[in-house]
Amino acid sequence: MTWRDHLPPVRGKLFLDEPLAPFTWFRVGGPADVLFLPADANDLSAFLAALPPEVAVTTLGVGSNVIVRDGGIEGVVVRLAGRGFADIHIEAADASVVAEPGALDAAVARAAMRAGIAGLEFYAGIPGTIGGALTMNAGCYGAETKDVLKIAWGVDRAGVQHVRTVGDMGYTYRHSAVPEGEMIWLGAVFQGRPDDPPSIEARMAEITARRETTQPIREKTGGSTFRNPAGMSAWRLVDEAGWRGKPFGGAMFSPLHANFMINPGDASAADLEGLGEAVRADVAAKTGVLLEWEIKRVGRPS
């Protein structure tokens, strides 16, 4: 008998040894010991409160910025996506947007645009969900989550709800001071400003066009692999080290964008992570710059 034989009752769905590769953009990774799809926030809170505290919990959105290792993930994986976690609500009176964690960043940008709320256009260029954006201060093209966030709320490992202001988040470049795993985000309020919808739409179209011509968005990828070092571009360092389009096992950095790893066929998670570490070592040897991962790597090696 193990903890998996005594899981708390839920209104959502529980799966044992569920493969996670279909839930990630790289399409790699082993199974979750337990995969939990909560029905709503109350279902999640009650489950966490009743789950033995020693059981590890990992949150997964749409899997756009993560490598799940081939050995899978220990404990419970909570997936917050789709019905129950993707609502977007407009507060027209003060030009703010309320979004749940599973809402796609691009969908939030479009909802704001239709309501005549500017400032969130940059989310049209981010391949992920609001939960991930809150966790890593997601941004692109000169704007970041910290620029528009007012407050966020979530639950801790014990299922207790907390509210955080943007000042509480301790945001820096692609980083939050909230410790990893301390909070499962359930929603946020973003502050925009009134503007003409066609003008907002034009700016979003420019962002989308730029992304489509410079990034391998139709490949099995995970977005930017490395954070940009201060005053430098990660893609340029990878490119100048000779890794653009160079195969490594079943993985490579995209010929289109040298900071985007891709799975062009049947790469394993070990191929992808091994490629990233090989590039980090090579760039460090050639330039003295140690690139930092932007893509999250979770789980057990095979």
mmCIF file of C-alpha atoms in Angstrom:
data_model
loop_
_atom_site.group_PDB
_atom_site.id
_atom_site.type_symbol
_atom_site.label_atom_id
_atom_site.label_comp_id
_atom_site.label_asym_id
_atom_site.label_seq_id
_atom_site.Cartn_x
_atom_site.Cartn_y
_atom_site.Cartn_z
ATOM 1 C CA MET A 1 0.000 0.000 0.000
ATOM 2 C CA THR A 2 1.285 3.456 -0.895
ATOM 3 C CA TRP A 3 -0.020 7.006 -0.803
ATOM 4 C CA ARG A 4 -1.478 6.421 -4.284
ATOM 5 C CA ASP A 5 -3.896 3.876 -2.796
ATOM 6 C CA HIS A 6 -5.391 6.523 -0.523
ATOM 7 C CA LEU A 7 -5.807 9.574 -2.734
ATOM 8 C CA PRO A 8 -8.336 12.174 -1.529
ATOM 9 C CA PRO A 9 -11.734 12.180 -3.259
ATOM 10 C CA VAL A 10 -12.040 14.739 -6.074
ATOM 11 C CA ARG A 11 -14.645 16.093 -8.460
ATOM 12 C CA GLY A 12 -12.081 16.313 -11.229
ATOM 13 C CA LYS A 13 -10.044 13.425 -12.671
ATOM 14 C CA LEU A 14 -7.123 11.402 -11.325
ATOM 15 C CA PHE A 15 -4.864 9.228 -13.503
ATOM 16 C CA LEU A 16 -2.090 6.877 -12.385
ATOM 17 C CA ASP A 17 1.144 6.570 -14.395
ATOM 18 C CA GLU A 18 -0.191 8.917 -17.060
ATOM 19 C CA PRO A 19 2.260 9.751 -19.902
ATOM 20 C CA LEU A 20 3.032 13.464 -19.938
ATOM 21 C CA ALA A 21 4.589 13.802 -23.397
ATOM 22 C CA PRO A 22 1.209 14.603 -25.026
ATOM 23 C CA PHE A 23 0.801 17.513 -22.607
ATOM 24 C CA THR A 24 4.072 19.252 -23.524
ATOM 25 C CA TRP A 25 5.035 21.209 -26.629
ATOM 26 C CA PHE A 26 8.276 19.238 -27.005
ATOM 27 C CA ARG A 27 6.224 16.011 -26.953
ATOM 28 C CA VAL A 28 8.728 14.288 -24.667
ATOM 29 C CA GLY A 29 8.712 12.998 -21.114
ATOM 30 C CA GLY A 30 7.770 10.060 -18.956
ATOM 31 C CA PRO A 31 4.640 9.515 -16.838
ATOM 32 C CA ALA A 32 3.347 11.293 -13.771
ATOM 33 C CA ASP A 33 2.973 9.077 -10.712
ATOM 34 C CA VAL A 34 -0.439 10.753 -10.468
ATOM 35 C CA LEU A 35 -1.961 13.303 -12.833
ATOM 36 C CA PHE A 36 -4.738 15.455 -11.335
ATOM 37 C CA LEU A 37 -7.103 17.518 -13.453
ATOM 38 C CA PRO A 38 -9.070 19.578 -10.905
ATOM 39 C CA ALA A 39 -12.665 20.545 -11.602
ATOM 40 C CA ASP A 40 -12.107 24.036 -10.194
ATOM 41 C CA ALA A 41 -10.151 25.973 -7.579
ATOM 42 C CA ASN A 42 -12.153 24.555 -4.651
ATOM 43 C CA ASP A 43 -11.505 21.011 -5.859
ATOM 44 C CA LEU A 44 -7.780 21.776 -6.022
ATOM 45 C CA SER A 45 -7.696 23.360 -2.550
ATOM 46 C CA ALA A 46 -9.521 20.451 -0.916
ATOM 47 C CA PHE A 47 -7.246 17.906 -2.622
ATOM 48 C CA LEU A 48 -4.052 19.668 -1.525
ATOM 49 C CA ALA A 49 -5.306 20.020 2.043
ATOM 50 C CA ALA A 50 -6.009 16.268 2.243
ATOM 51 C CA LEU A 51 -2.908 15.053 0.355
ATOM 52 C CA PRO A 52 -0.103 13.872 2.688
ATOM 53 C CA PRO A 53 2.375 16.766 2.992
ATOM 54 C CA GLU A 54 5.352 14.606 2.021
ATOM 55 C CA VAL A 55 3.941 13.987 -1.468
ATOM 56 C CA ALA A 56 5.568 16.264 -4.047
ATOM 57 C CA VAL A 57 3.288 18.446 -6.185
ATOM 58 C CA THR A 58 4.238 19.862 -9.606
ATOM 59 C CA THR A 59 2.081 22.273 -11.597
ATOM 60 C CA LEU A 60 1.756 22.000 -15.367
ATOM 61 C CA GLY A 61 -0.104 24.337 -17.708
ATOM 62 C CA VAL A 62 0.004 23.775 -21.455
ATOM 63 C CA GLY A 63 3.615 22.580 -21.217
ATOM 64 C CA SER A 64 5.038 25.267 -23.487
ATOM 65 C CA ASN A 65 8.205 26.099 -21.547
ATOM 66 C CA VAL A 66 9.158 22.818 -19.910
ATOM 67 C CA ILE A 67 11.120 19.632 -20.514
ATOM 68 C CA VAL A 68 9.646 16.672 -18.650
ATOM 69 C CA ARG A 69 12.467 14.184 -18.191
ATOM 70 C CA ASP A 70 12.151 10.661 -19.549
ATOM 71 C CA GLY A 71 11.695 9.056 -16.131
ATOM 72 C CA GLY A 72 8.542 11.061 -15.482
ATOM 73 C CA ILE A 73 7.564 13.134 -12.449
ATOM 74 C CA GLU A 74 7.399 11.928 -8.873
ATOM 75 C CA GLY A 75 4.287 12.651 -6.841
ATOM 76 C CA VAL A 76 1.276 14.522 -8.186
ATOM 77 C CA VAL A 77 1.218 16.639 -11.329
ATOM 78 C CA VAL A 78 -1.602 19.197 -11.262
ATOM 79 C CA ARG A 79 -2.608 20.328 -14.732
ATOM 80 C CA LEU A 80 -4.424 23.661 -14.885
ATOM 81 C CA ALA A 81 -5.713 24.082 -18.417
ATOM 82 C CA GLY A 82 -9.051 24.201 -20.156
ATOM 83 C CA ARG A 83 -12.467 24.321 -18.524
ATOM 84 C CA GLY A 84 -12.474 25.586 -14.941
ATOM 85 C CA PHE A 85 -9.191 27.474 -15.208
ATOM 86 C CA ALA A 86 -9.214 29.511 -18.426
ATOM 87 C CA ASP A 87 -11.779 32.249 -17.798
ATOM 88 C CA ILE A 88 -11.010 35.834 -18.837
ATOM 89 C CA HIS A 89 -13.105 38.688 -17.453
ATOM 90 C CA ILE A 90 -12.998 42.356 -18.448
ATOM 91 C CA GLU A 91 -13.436 45.182 -15.928
ATOM 92 C CA ALA A 92 -14.180 47.980 -18.372
ATOM 93 C CA ALA A 93 -14.624 50.657 -15.685
ATOM 94 C CA ASP A 94 -10.922 50.728 -14.841
ATOM 95 C CA ALA A 95 -9.486 49.058 -17.981
ATOM 96 C CA SER A 96 -8.380 45.933 -16.158
ATOM 97 C CA VAL A 97 -8.400 42.262 -17.113
ATOM 98 C CA VAL A 98 -8.979 39.329 -14.753
ATOM 99 C CA ALA A 99 -7.559 36.018 -15.988
ATOM 100 C CA GLU A 100 -7.345 32.486 -14.630
ATOM 101 C CA PRO A 101 -4.078 30.486 -14.761
ATOM 102 C CA GLY A 102 -4.985 28.265 -17.691
ATOM 103 C CA ALA A 103 -5.921 31.163 -19.955
ATOM 104 C CA LEU A 104 -3.554 31.373 -22.903
ATOM 105 C CA ASP A 105 -1.452 34.528 -22.888
ATOM 106 C CA ALA A 106 -2.478 35.249 -26.483
ATOM 107 C CA ALA A 107 -6.156 34.838 -25.572
ATOM 108 C CA VAL A 108 -5.766 37.419 -22.812
ATOM 109 C CA ALA A 109 -4.199 39.830 -25.295
ATOM 110 C CA ARG A 110 -7.089 39.310 -27.726
ATOM 111 C CA ALA A 111 -9.745 39.766 -25.027
ATOM 112 C CA ALA A 112 -8.116 43.010 -23.915
ATOM 113 C CA MET A 113 -7.924 44.216 -27.514
ATOM 114 C CA ARG A 114 -11.635 43.563 -28.140
ATOM 115 C CA ALA A 115 -12.464 45.531 -24.988
ATOM 116 C CA GLY A 116 -10.298 48.476 -26.018
ATOM 117 C CA ILE A 117 -7.685 47.844 -23.312
ATOM 118 C CA ALA A 118 -4.066 48.458 -24.297
ATOM 119 C CA GLY A 119 -0.857 47.407 -22.574
ATOM 120 C CA LEU A 120 -1.236 43.650 -22.818
ATOM 121 C CA GLU A 121 -0.373 43.352 -26.513
ATOM 122 C CA PHE A 122 2.962 41.694 -25.746
ATOM 123 C CA TYR A 123 1.132 38.602 -24.489
ATOM 124 C CA ALA A 124 0.257 37.876 -28.125
ATOM 125 C CA GLY A 125 3.894 36.858 -28.593
ATOM 126 C CA ILE A 126 4.205 34.507 -25.605
ATOM 127 C CA PRO A 127 3.451 30.789 -26.086
ATOM 128 C CA GLY A 128 2.051 29.863 -22.703
ATOM 129 C CA THR A 129 -0.558 30.504 -20.032
ATOM 130 C CA ILE A 130 -1.091 33.122 -17.372
ATOM 131 C CA GLY A 131 0.020 30.736 -14.629
ATOM 132 C CA GLY A 132 3.413 30.388 -16.263
ATOM 133 C CA ALA A 133 3.606 34.110 -16.964
ATOM 134 C CA LEU A 134 3.094 34.854 -13.267
ATOM 135 C CA THR A 135 5.717 32.310 -12.252
ATOM 136 C CA MET A 136 8.511 33.571 -14.520
ATOM 137 C CA ASN A 137 7.619 37.212 -15.230
ATOM 138 C CA ALA A 138 7.068 36.314 -18.869
ATOM 139 C CA GLY A 139 7.606 39.021 -21.449
ATOM 140 C CA CYS A 140 8.790 39.858 -24.932
ATOM 141 C CA TYR A 141 9.570 42.798 -27.195
ATOM 142 C CA GLY A 142 10.264 45.211 -24.354
ATOM 143 C CA ALA A 143 7.353 44.459 -22.008
ATOM 144 C CA GLU A 144 6.990 42.068 -19.069
ATOM 145 C CA THR A 145 4.310 40.733 -16.739
ATOM 146 C CA LYS A 146 5.520 43.021 -13.956
ATOM 147 C CA ASP A 147 4.557 46.031 -16.092
ATOM 148 C CA VAL A 148 0.836 45.162 -16.084
ATOM 149 C CA LEU A 149 0.189 42.939 -13.058
ATOM 150 C CA LYS A 150 -1.800 44.402 -10.125
ATOM 151 C CA ILE A 151 -2.480 41.394 -7.917
ATOM 152 C CA ALA A 152 -2.375 37.615 -8.145
ATOM 153 C CA TRP A 153 -3.803 34.883 -5.944
ATOM 154 C CA GLY A 154 -3.169 31.212 -5.495
ATOM 155 C CA VAL A 155 -2.983 28.328 -3.056
ATOM 156 C CA ASP A 156 -0.026 26.937 -1.197
ATOM 157 C CA ARG A 157 0.853 23.259 -0.760
ATOM 158 C CA ALA A 158 -1.657 22.995 2.094
ATOM 159 C CA GLY A 159 -4.473 24.366 -0.056
ATOM 160 C CA VAL A 160 -4.600 27.739 1.724
ATOM 161 C CA GLN A 161 -5.280 30.749 -0.486
ATOM 162 C CA HIS A 162 -2.969 33.783 -0.548
ATOM 163 C CA VAL A 163 -3.036 37.116 -2.373
ATOM 164 C CA ARG A 164 0.109 38.832 -3.660
ATOM 165 C CA THR A 165 0.566 42.314 -5.084
ATOM 166 C CA VAL A 166 3.016 42.898 -7.900
ATOM 167 C CA GLY A 167 5.426 44.296 -5.310
ATOM 168 C CA ASP A 168 5.264 41.053 -3.363
ATOM 169 C CA MET A 169 6.384 39.066 -6.400
ATOM 170 C CA GLY A 170 9.944 40.438 -6.395
ATOM 171 C CA TYR A 171 10.108 40.305 -10.171
ATOM 172 C CA THR A 172 13.365 40.572 -12.061
ATOM 173 C CA TYR A 173 14.214 39.441 -15.593
ATOM 174 C CA ARG A 174 12.368 36.110 -16.148
ATOM 175 C CA HIS A 175 12.312 35.489 -12.402
ATOM 176 C CA SER A 176 10.065 35.821 -9.373
ATOM 177 C CA ALA A 177 11.192 35.959 -5.756
ATOM 178 C CA VAL A 178 8.289 33.685 -4.802
ATOM 179 C CA PRO A 179 10.056 30.347 -4.163
ATOM 180 C CA GLU A 180 9.569 27.611 -6.738
ATOM 181 C CA GLY A 181 6.586 25.444 -5.832
ATOM 182 C CA GLU A 182 5.392 27.659 -2.992
ATOM 183 C CA MET A 183 2.262 28.782 -4.841
ATOM 184 C CA ILE A 184 -0.116 27.388 -7.432
ATOM 185 C CA TRP A 185 -1.502 30.489 -9.109
ATOM 186 C CA LEU A 186 -5.264 30.657 -9.596
ATOM 187 C CA GLY A 187 -5.754 34.078 -11.116
ATOM 188 C CA ALA A 188 -4.566 37.634 -11.549
ATOM 189 C CA VAL A 189 -5.695 41.170 -12.316
ATOM 190 C CA PHE A 190 -3.821 43.090 -15.001
ATOM 191 C CA GLN A 191 -3.983 46.849 -15.411
ATOM 192 C CA GLY A 192 -4.263 48.240 -18.914
ATOM 193 C CA ARG A 193 -5.284 51.601 -20.356
ATOM 194 C CA PRO A 194 -8.097 52.605 -22.723
ATOM 195 C CA ASP A 195 -7.273 52.711 -26.423
ATOM 196 C CA ASP A 196 -8.848 52.226 -29.813
ATOM 197 C CA PRO A 197 -9.270 48.486 -30.617
ATOM 198 C CA PRO A 198 -7.992 48.799 -34.216
ATOM 199 C CA SER A 199 -4.818 50.479 -32.944
ATOM 200 C CA ILE A 200 -4.290 47.706 -30.391
ATOM 201 C CA GLU A 201 -4.983 45.070 -33.028
ATOM 202 C CA ALA A 202 -2.399 46.605 -35.358
ATOM 203 C CA ARG A 203 0.281 46.417 -32.662
ATOM 204 C CA MET A 204 -0.644 42.821 -31.914
ATOM 205 C CA ALA A 205 -0.493 41.960 -35.606
ATOM 206 C CA GLU A 206 3.020 43.386 -35.767
ATOM 207 C CA ILE A 207 4.099 41.256 -32.799
ATOM 208 C CA THR A 208 2.507 38.135 -34.286
ATOM 209 C CA ALA A 209 4.071 38.702 -37.704
ATOM 210 C CA ARG A 210 7.488 39.245 -36.169
ATOM 211 C CA ARG A 211 7.156 36.042 -34.164
ATOM 212 C CA GLU A 212 6.002 33.997 -37.156
ATOM 213 C CA THR A 213 8.934 35.105 -39.298
ATOM 214 C CA THR A 214 11.664 34.737 -36.657
ATOM 215 C CA GLN A 215 10.600 31.790 -34.472
ATOM 216 C CA PRO A 216 9.919 28.095 -35.271
ATOM 217 C CA ILE A 217 6.347 28.237 -33.963
ATOM 218 C CA ARG A 218 5.208 25.214 -36.004
ATOM 219 C CA GLU A 219 7.928 22.949 -34.613
ATOM 220 C CA LYS A 220 7.920 20.930 -31.396
ATOM 221 C CA THR A 221 9.676 23.564 -29.306
ATOM 222 C CA GLY A 222 9.576 25.232 -25.917
ATOM 223 C CA GLY A 223 10.210 28.894 -26.596
ATOM 224 C CA SER A 224 13.438 30.624 -25.611
ATOM 225 C CA THR A 225 15.903 28.091 -24.216
ATOM 226 C CA PHE A 226 18.245 30.455 -22.362
ATOM 227 C CA ARG A 227 17.820 33.797 -20.630
ATOM 228 C CA ASN A 228 19.616 36.706 -22.253
ATOM 229 C CA PRO A 229 22.770 37.582 -20.285
ATOM 230 C CA ALA A 230 22.999 41.247 -19.282
ATOM 231 C CA GLY A 231 23.665 43.335 -22.379
ATOM 232 C CA MET A 232 23.905 40.274 -24.627
ATOM 233 C CA SER A 233 21.661 38.032 -26.751
ATOM 234 C CA ALA A 234 21.574 34.325 -25.982
ATOM 235 C CA TRP A 235 20.772 33.469 -29.592
ATOM 236 C CA ARG A 236 23.894 35.247 -30.818
ATOM 237 C CA LEU A 237 26.126 33.374 -28.372
ATOM 238 C CA VAL A 238 24.615 30.033 -29.427
ATOM 239 C CA ASP A 239 24.902 30.956 -33.108
ATOM 240 C CA GLU A 240 28.499 32.147 -32.899
ATOM 241 C CA ALA A 241 29.443 28.938 -31.062
ATOM 242 C CA GLY A 242 28.230 27.011 -34.114
ATOM 243 C CA TRP A 243 25.130 25.338 -32.711
ATOM 244 C CA ARG A 244 22.415 26.735 -34.992
ATOM 245 C CA GLY A 245 20.888 23.743 -36.828
ATOM 246 C CA LYS A 246 23.547 21.323 -35.516
ATOM 247 C CA PRO A 247 22.073 17.909 -34.560
ATOM 248 C CA PHE A 248 22.643 16.492 -31.078
ATOM 249 C CA GLY A 249 21.046 13.075 -30.698
ATOM 250 C CA GLY A 250 17.513 13.685 -31.908
ATOM 251 C CA ALA A 251 17.468 17.389 -30.984
ATOM 252 C CA MET A 252 18.878 20.634 -32.378
ATOM 253 C CA PHE A 253 18.700 24.393 -32.117
ATOM 254 C CA SER A 254 16.404 25.736 -34.803
ATOM 255 C CA PRO A 255 17.972 26.931 -38.059
ATOM 256 C CA LEU A 256 15.452 29.794 -37.870
ATOM 257 C CA HIS A 257 16.223 30.965 -34.328
ATOM 258 C CA ALA A 258 19.389 29.905 -32.501
ATOM 259 C CA ASN A 259 17.831 30.194 -29.014
ATOM 260 C CA PHE A 260 14.947 27.819 -29.766
ATOM 261 C CA MET A 261 15.566 24.115 -29.259
ATOM 262 C CA ILE A 262 13.375 21.860 -31.370
ATOM 263 C CA ASN A 263 12.418 18.223 -31.506
ATOM 264 C CA PRO A 264 12.443 17.645 -35.273
ATOM 265 C CA GLY A 265 11.429 14.005 -34.975
ATOM 266 C CA ASP A 266 11.680 11.566 -32.100
ATOM 267 C CA ALA A 267 14.050 13.282 -29.693
ATOM 268 C CA SER A 268 14.036 12.224 -26.057
ATOM 269 C CA ALA A 269 14.028 14.594 -23.121
ATOM 270 C CA ALA A 270 17.617 13.480 -22.497
ATOM 271 C CA ASP A 271 18.529 14.592 -26.035
ATOM 272 C CA LEU A 272 17.048 18.045 -25.448
ATOM 273 C CA GLU A 273 18.532 18.595 -22.013
ATOM 274 C CA GLY A 274 21.856 17.130 -23.120
ATOM 275 C CA LEU A 275 21.949 19.524 -26.062
ATOM 276 C CA GLY A 276 21.272 22.470 -23.789
ATOM 277 C CA GLU A 277 24.033 21.471 -21.383
ATOM 278 C CA ALA A 278 26.488 20.858 -24.239
ATOM 279 C CA VAL A 279 25.790 24.319 -25.617
ATOM 280 C CA ARG A 280 26.131 25.931 -22.187
ATOM 281 C CA ALA A 281 29.517 24.272 -21.704
ATOM 282 C CA ASP A 282 30.732 25.194 -25.185
ATOM 283 C CA VAL A 283 29.631 28.819 -24.958
ATOM 284 C CA ALA A 284 31.217 29.126 -21.499
ATOM 285 C CA ALA A 285 34.508 27.679 -22.804
ATOM 286 C CA LYS A 286 34.576 30.018 -25.797
ATOM 287 C CA THR A 287 33.282 33.243 -24.238
ATOM 288 C CA GLY A 288 33.348 32.887 -20.464
ATOM 289 C CA VAL A 289 29.569 33.434 -20.376
ATOM 290 C CA LEU A 290 27.516 30.734 -18.640
ATOM 291 C CA LEU A 291 24.039 30.750 -20.140
ATOM 292 C CA GLU A 292 21.124 30.245 -17.742
ATOM 293 C CA TRP A 293 18.207 28.008 -18.638
ATOM 294 C CA GLU A 294 14.887 29.715 -19.265
ATOM 295 C CA ILE A 295 13.131 26.434 -20.019
ATOM 296 C CA LYS A 296 12.208 24.553 -16.859
ATOM 297 C CA ARG A 297 13.403 20.947 -16.559
ATOM 298 C CA VAL A 298 11.423 18.707 -14.216
ATOM 299 C CA GLY A 299 11.231 15.056 -13.246
ATOM 300 C CA ARG A 300 13.505 12.030 -13.109
ATOM 301 C CA PRO A 301 16.087 10.980 -15.698
ATOM 302 C CA SER A 302 15.317 7.685 -17.393
#
